[in-house]
Amino acid sequence: MMWGVAAESHDFARAKHRRLPEQRTYLNHAFTTRRAYEESSNNPVWYEHGEQPARGEAIQALTRDVLIRRSLEVSPNGFITIISIIQGVALALLAQNTFPKPTALVSAQSFTLLLVFVSVFYFYLTLSVLIRWAPSFVDCFLPFAVAGLEIPPAFFLGNVTAWCVWLAAFWLFTMAGLWITAKWSPLSHFGGAREAHDLFHTWLRELRLVTGCGGVAIFLCGALAAGDPWHKTVWGLIASATVLTTVALIVARTEARASQIHAYFGVNRAPFN
């Protein structure tokens, strides 16, 4: 029994004198792996050996196809990222200013603003599916100019006049942004499919009408609340109902037109699915 223990201890002592494994750097590992892959019979790609990659070398040279692909990838991601950042700030302010004073008016205004945030994100998501282009300064400016107007109403929960004025400005700026979008969406975006192009522009005209009328109506509610402060809660609730109606019309027209455009190209997108 003691002999067995001694043997085990002797083996353990010998194991301590093993040769340390060869140190592997990232480049050694990469080149060893690549060499083994090149020499295997499963590699259908011919590879020209060259020098080790230098710092700052390109991994993909710029060509027409590469530029188009990058633009298509960056355009929607940039829009959604900007909108997400702005709405994150707006949601934080909305929560901060809602819970300390959850009156009927503040609750109605807060719920209304929440649906406005959802409708803006929904619109940009739908737009990114239907059309894309190489991002420019205007494309970066418009989301900040339009979606940024979602933030001030969250500061003025309970203040009917200020809340209405800021939301009226938001809808009117949205109407201007829709006009710019229509201007820079020619037939080429739809591959020459004029019917789909007409449906898209009809949708933008409908949204311009809805946002324009909604902006004017909400501004009038704010003006009436300023002139009749004794019934500001009533005017605030009417303004909230007006905004909710505007959002409902935007969603309804977007669902209908987007479904028609998808159906034209043979893609199944049932409205309100």
Coordinates of C-alpha atoms in Angstrom, one line a residue:
M1 CA 0.0 0.0 0.0
M2 CA 2.8 2.4 0.9
W3 CA 4.6 1.4 -2.4
G4 CA 1.5 2.4 -4.3
V5 CA 1.4 5.8 -2.7
A6 CA 5.1 6.3 -3.3
A7 CA 4.6 5.5 -7.0
E8 CA 1.7 7.9 -7.3
S9 CA 3.8 10.7 -5.6
H10 CA 6.7 9.9 -8.0
D11 CA 4.4 10.2 -11.0
F12 CA 3.0 13.4 -9.8
A13 CA 6.6 14.8 -9.3
R14 CA 7.5 13.8 -12.8
A15 CA 4.4 15.5 -14.2
K16 CA 5.5 18.8 -12.8
H17 CA 8.5 18.8 -15.2
R18 CA 6.5 18.8 -18.4
R19 CA 7.6 21.1 -21.2
L20 CA 5.4 24.2 -21.2
P21 CA 3.2 24.5 -24.3
E22 CA 4.4 26.8 -27.0
Q23 CA 3.0 30.3 -26.6
R24 CA 0.4 31.1 -29.2
T25 CA -0.3 34.6 -30.3
Y26 CA -3.3 35.7 -32.3
L27 CA -1.4 36.0 -35.6
N28 CA 0.2 32.5 -35.1
H29 CA -3.2 31.0 -34.5
A30 CA -4.8 32.8 -37.4
F31 CA -2.0 31.8 -39.9
T32 CA -1.9 28.2 -38.6
T33 CA -5.6 27.8 -38.9
R34 CA -5.6 29.4 -42.4
R35 CA -2.7 27.2 -43.6
A36 CA -4.4 24.0 -42.4
Y37 CA -7.6 25.1 -44.1
E38 CA -5.8 25.9 -47.4
E39 CA -4.1 22.5 -47.4
S40 CA -7.3 20.6 -46.8
S41 CA -9.4 19.1 -49.7
N42 CA -12.5 20.9 -48.5
N43 CA -11.3 24.4 -49.5
P44 CA -12.8 25.4 -52.9
V45 CA -11.3 28.9 -52.7
W46 CA -7.9 29.7 -54.2
Y47 CA -5.9 32.0 -51.9
E48 CA -2.9 34.0 -52.9
H49 CA -0.3 34.1 -50.2
G50 CA 0.9 37.5 -49.1
E51 CA 2.5 39.3 -46.3
Q52 CA 1.0 39.5 -42.8
P53 CA -1.8 42.1 -42.6
A54 CA -0.7 45.6 -41.6
R55 CA -2.5 47.8 -39.1
G56 CA -5.2 49.8 -40.7
E57 CA -5.5 47.7 -43.8
A58 CA -9.0 47.5 -45.4
I59 CA -11.0 44.3 -44.9
Q60 CA -13.3 45.2 -47.8
A61 CA -12.4 47.5 -50.7
L62 CA -15.0 50.1 -51.7
T63 CA -16.8 49.3 -54.9
R64 CA -20.2 50.3 -56.3
D65 CA -21.9 47.2 -54.9
V66 CA -20.2 47.5 -51.6
L67 CA -21.3 51.2 -51.4
I68 CA -24.9 50.3 -52.2
R69 CA -24.9 47.5 -49.6
R70 CA -23.5 49.7 -46.9
S71 CA -26.0 52.5 -47.6
L72 CA -28.9 50.0 -47.5
E73 CA -27.6 48.7 -44.1
V74 CA -26.8 52.1 -42.5
S75 CA -29.9 54.0 -43.6
P76 CA -32.6 52.1 -41.6
N77 CA -30.3 51.4 -38.7
G78 CA -29.4 55.1 -38.4
F79 CA -33.1 56.1 -38.4
I80 CA -34.1 53.6 -35.8
T81 CA -31.1 54.4 -33.6
I82 CA -31.9 58.2 -33.6
I83 CA -35.5 57.6 -32.9
S84 CA -34.8 55.1 -30.1
I85 CA -32.4 57.5 -28.4
I86 CA -34.8 60.4 -28.5
Q87 CA -37.8 58.3 -27.4
G88 CA -35.7 56.9 -24.5
V89 CA -35.2 60.5 -23.2
A90 CA -38.9 61.3 -23.8
L91 CA -40.1 58.2 -22.0
A92 CA -37.8 58.9 -19.0
L93 CA -39.2 62.4 -18.7
L94 CA -42.8 61.1 -19.2
A95 CA -42.4 58.7 -16.3
Q96 CA -40.7 61.3 -14.1
N97 CA -43.5 63.8 -14.6
T98 CA -46.4 61.5 -14.5
F99 CA -46.2 59.5 -11.3
P100 CA -45.7 62.4 -8.8
K101 CA -49.1 64.0 -9.9
P102 CA -51.3 61.3 -11.5
T103 CA -54.4 63.4 -11.9
A104 CA -57.0 62.6 -14.6
L105 CA -55.6 65.3 -16.9
V106 CA -52.0 64.3 -16.4
S107 CA -52.9 60.6 -16.9
A108 CA -54.7 61.3 -20.1
Q109 CA -51.9 63.5 -21.5
S110 CA -49.3 60.9 -20.5
F111 CA -51.2 58.0 -22.2
T112 CA -51.6 60.1 -25.3
L113 CA -47.9 60.9 -25.5
L114 CA -47.1 57.3 -25.1
L115 CA -49.1 56.4 -28.2
V116 CA -47.5 59.3 -30.0
F117 CA -44.1 57.8 -29.3
V118 CA -45.3 54.4 -30.6
S119 CA -46.8 55.9 -33.8
V120 CA -43.6 57.8 -34.6
F121 CA -41.4 54.6 -34.2
Y122 CA -44.0 52.7 -36.2
F123 CA -43.9 55.2 -39.0
Y124 CA -40.1 55.2 -39.3
L125 CA -40.0 51.4 -39.2
T126 CA -42.6 51.2 -42.0
L127 CA -40.8 53.9 -44.0
S128 CA -37.5 52.0 -43.7
V129 CA -39.0 48.9 -45.2
L130 CA -40.6 50.7 -48.2
I131 CA -37.8 53.1 -49.3
R132 CA -34.1 53.6 -48.6
W133 CA -31.4 55.9 -49.9
A134 CA -27.9 57.0 -49.1
P135 CA -28.1 59.0 -45.8
S136 CA -27.4 62.7 -46.1
F137 CA -27.4 65.6 -43.6
V138 CA -31.1 66.2 -44.2
D139 CA -31.8 62.6 -43.3
C140 CA -29.9 63.0 -40.0
F141 CA -31.5 66.4 -39.3
L142 CA -35.2 65.5 -39.8
P143 CA -35.5 62.8 -37.1
F144 CA -34.0 65.2 -34.6
A145 CA -36.1 68.1 -35.7
V146 CA -39.3 66.1 -35.8
A147 CA -39.0 63.4 -33.2
G148 CA -37.1 65.8 -30.9
L149 CA -40.4 67.7 -30.5
E150 CA -41.8 64.7 -28.6
I151 CA -39.7 65.7 -25.6
P152 CA -41.1 69.1 -24.6
P153 CA -44.7 68.0 -24.1
A154 CA -43.4 65.6 -21.4
F155 CA -42.2 68.6 -19.5
F156 CA -45.7 70.3 -19.5
L157 CA -48.0 67.6 -18.2
G158 CA -50.9 69.3 -16.6
N159 CA -50.2 72.6 -18.4
V160 CA -52.8 72.5 -21.1
T161 CA -51.7 75.5 -23.2
A162 CA -48.0 74.6 -23.3
W163 CA -48.7 70.9 -23.9
C164 CA -51.0 71.7 -26.8
V165 CA -48.7 74.2 -28.4
W166 CA -45.7 71.8 -28.4
L167 CA -47.8 69.0 -29.8
A168 CA -49.2 71.3 -32.5
A169 CA -45.6 72.2 -33.4
F170 CA -44.8 68.5 -33.5
W171 CA -47.6 67.6 -35.9
L172 CA -46.9 70.6 -38.2
F173 CA -43.2 69.8 -38.4
T174 CA -44.2 66.2 -39.1
M175 CA -46.3 67.4 -42.0
A176 CA -43.3 69.3 -43.4
G177 CA -41.1 66.2 -43.0
L178 CA -43.7 64.2 -44.9
W179 CA -43.5 66.7 -47.8
I180 CA -39.7 66.4 -47.9
T181 CA -40.0 62.6 -47.9
A182 CA -42.5 62.7 -50.8
K183 CA -40.2 65.1 -52.7
W184 CA -37.2 62.7 -52.5
S185 CA -39.0 59.4 -53.3
P186 CA -39.2 59.2 -57.1
L187 CA -40.4 56.2 -59.1
S188 CA -37.0 54.6 -59.1
H189 CA -37.5 53.6 -55.4
F190 CA -40.2 51.2 -56.7
G191 CA -38.4 49.8 -59.7
G192 CA -40.6 51.5 -62.2
A193 CA -43.8 50.1 -60.5
R194 CA -46.0 53.2 -60.9
E195 CA -49.0 51.7 -59.1
A196 CA -46.9 51.1 -56.0
H197 CA -45.3 54.5 -56.3
D198 CA -48.8 56.1 -56.5
L199 CA -49.9 54.2 -53.5
F200 CA -46.9 55.4 -51.5
H201 CA -47.5 59.1 -52.4
T202 CA -51.2 58.7 -51.7
W203 CA -50.3 57.5 -48.3
L204 CA -47.9 60.5 -47.7
R205 CA -50.7 62.9 -48.8
E206 CA -53.1 61.3 -46.5
L207 CA -50.7 61.6 -43.6
R208 CA -49.9 65.2 -44.4
L209 CA -53.7 66.0 -44.3
V210 CA -54.1 64.2 -41.0
T211 CA -51.1 65.7 -39.3
G212 CA -51.9 69.2 -40.6
C213 CA -55.5 69.1 -39.4
G214 CA -54.5 67.5 -36.1
G215 CA -51.9 70.2 -35.5
V216 CA -54.3 73.1 -36.2
A217 CA -57.0 71.5 -34.0
I218 CA -54.6 70.9 -31.1
F219 CA -53.4 74.5 -31.3
L220 CA -56.9 75.7 -31.1
C221 CA -57.5 73.7 -28.0
G222 CA -54.5 75.3 -26.4
A223 CA -55.6 78.7 -27.4
L224 CA -59.1 78.1 -25.9
A225 CA -57.5 76.7 -22.7
A226 CA -55.5 79.9 -22.4
G227 CA -58.6 82.1 -22.9
D228 CA -60.8 79.9 -20.6
P229 CA -58.5 78.8 -17.7
W230 CA -61.6 77.8 -15.6
H231 CA -62.2 74.9 -17.9
K232 CA -58.6 73.9 -18.7
T233 CA -59.2 70.3 -17.7
V234 CA -62.0 70.0 -20.2
W235 CA -59.9 71.6 -23.0
G236 CA -57.0 69.3 -22.0
L237 CA -59.1 66.2 -22.3
I238 CA -60.5 67.4 -25.7
A239 CA -56.9 68.0 -26.9
S240 CA -55.9 64.5 -25.8
A241 CA -58.9 63.0 -27.6
T242 CA -57.8 65.0 -30.7
V243 CA -54.3 63.7 -30.6
L244 CA -55.5 60.1 -30.1
T245 CA -57.8 60.5 -33.1
T246 CA -54.8 61.8 -35.1
V247 CA -52.7 58.8 -34.1
A248 CA -55.6 56.4 -34.9
L249 CA -55.9 57.9 -38.4
I250 CA -52.2 57.7 -39.0
V251 CA -52.1 54.0 -38.0
A252 CA -55.2 53.2 -40.1
R253 CA -53.9 54.8 -43.3
T254 CA -50.4 53.3 -42.8
E255 CA -51.8 49.8 -42.3
A256 CA -54.0 50.1 -45.4
R257 CA -51.4 51.5 -47.8
A258 CA -48.5 49.4 -46.6
S259 CA -50.7 46.3 -47.0
Q260 CA -51.6 47.4 -50.6
I261 CA -48.0 48.0 -51.5
H262 CA -46.8 44.7 -50.1
A263 CA -49.7 42.9 -52.0
Y264 CA -48.6 44.6 -55.2
F265 CA -45.2 42.9 -55.0
G266 CA -46.7 39.6 -53.9
V267 CA -45.8 39.9 -50.2
N268 CA -48.3 38.9 -47.6
R269 CA -48.8 41.7 -45.0
A270 CA -52.4 41.7 -43.8
P271 CA -53.4 45.0 -42.2
F272 CA -53.6 45.0 -38.4
N273 CA -52.1 41.5 -38.4

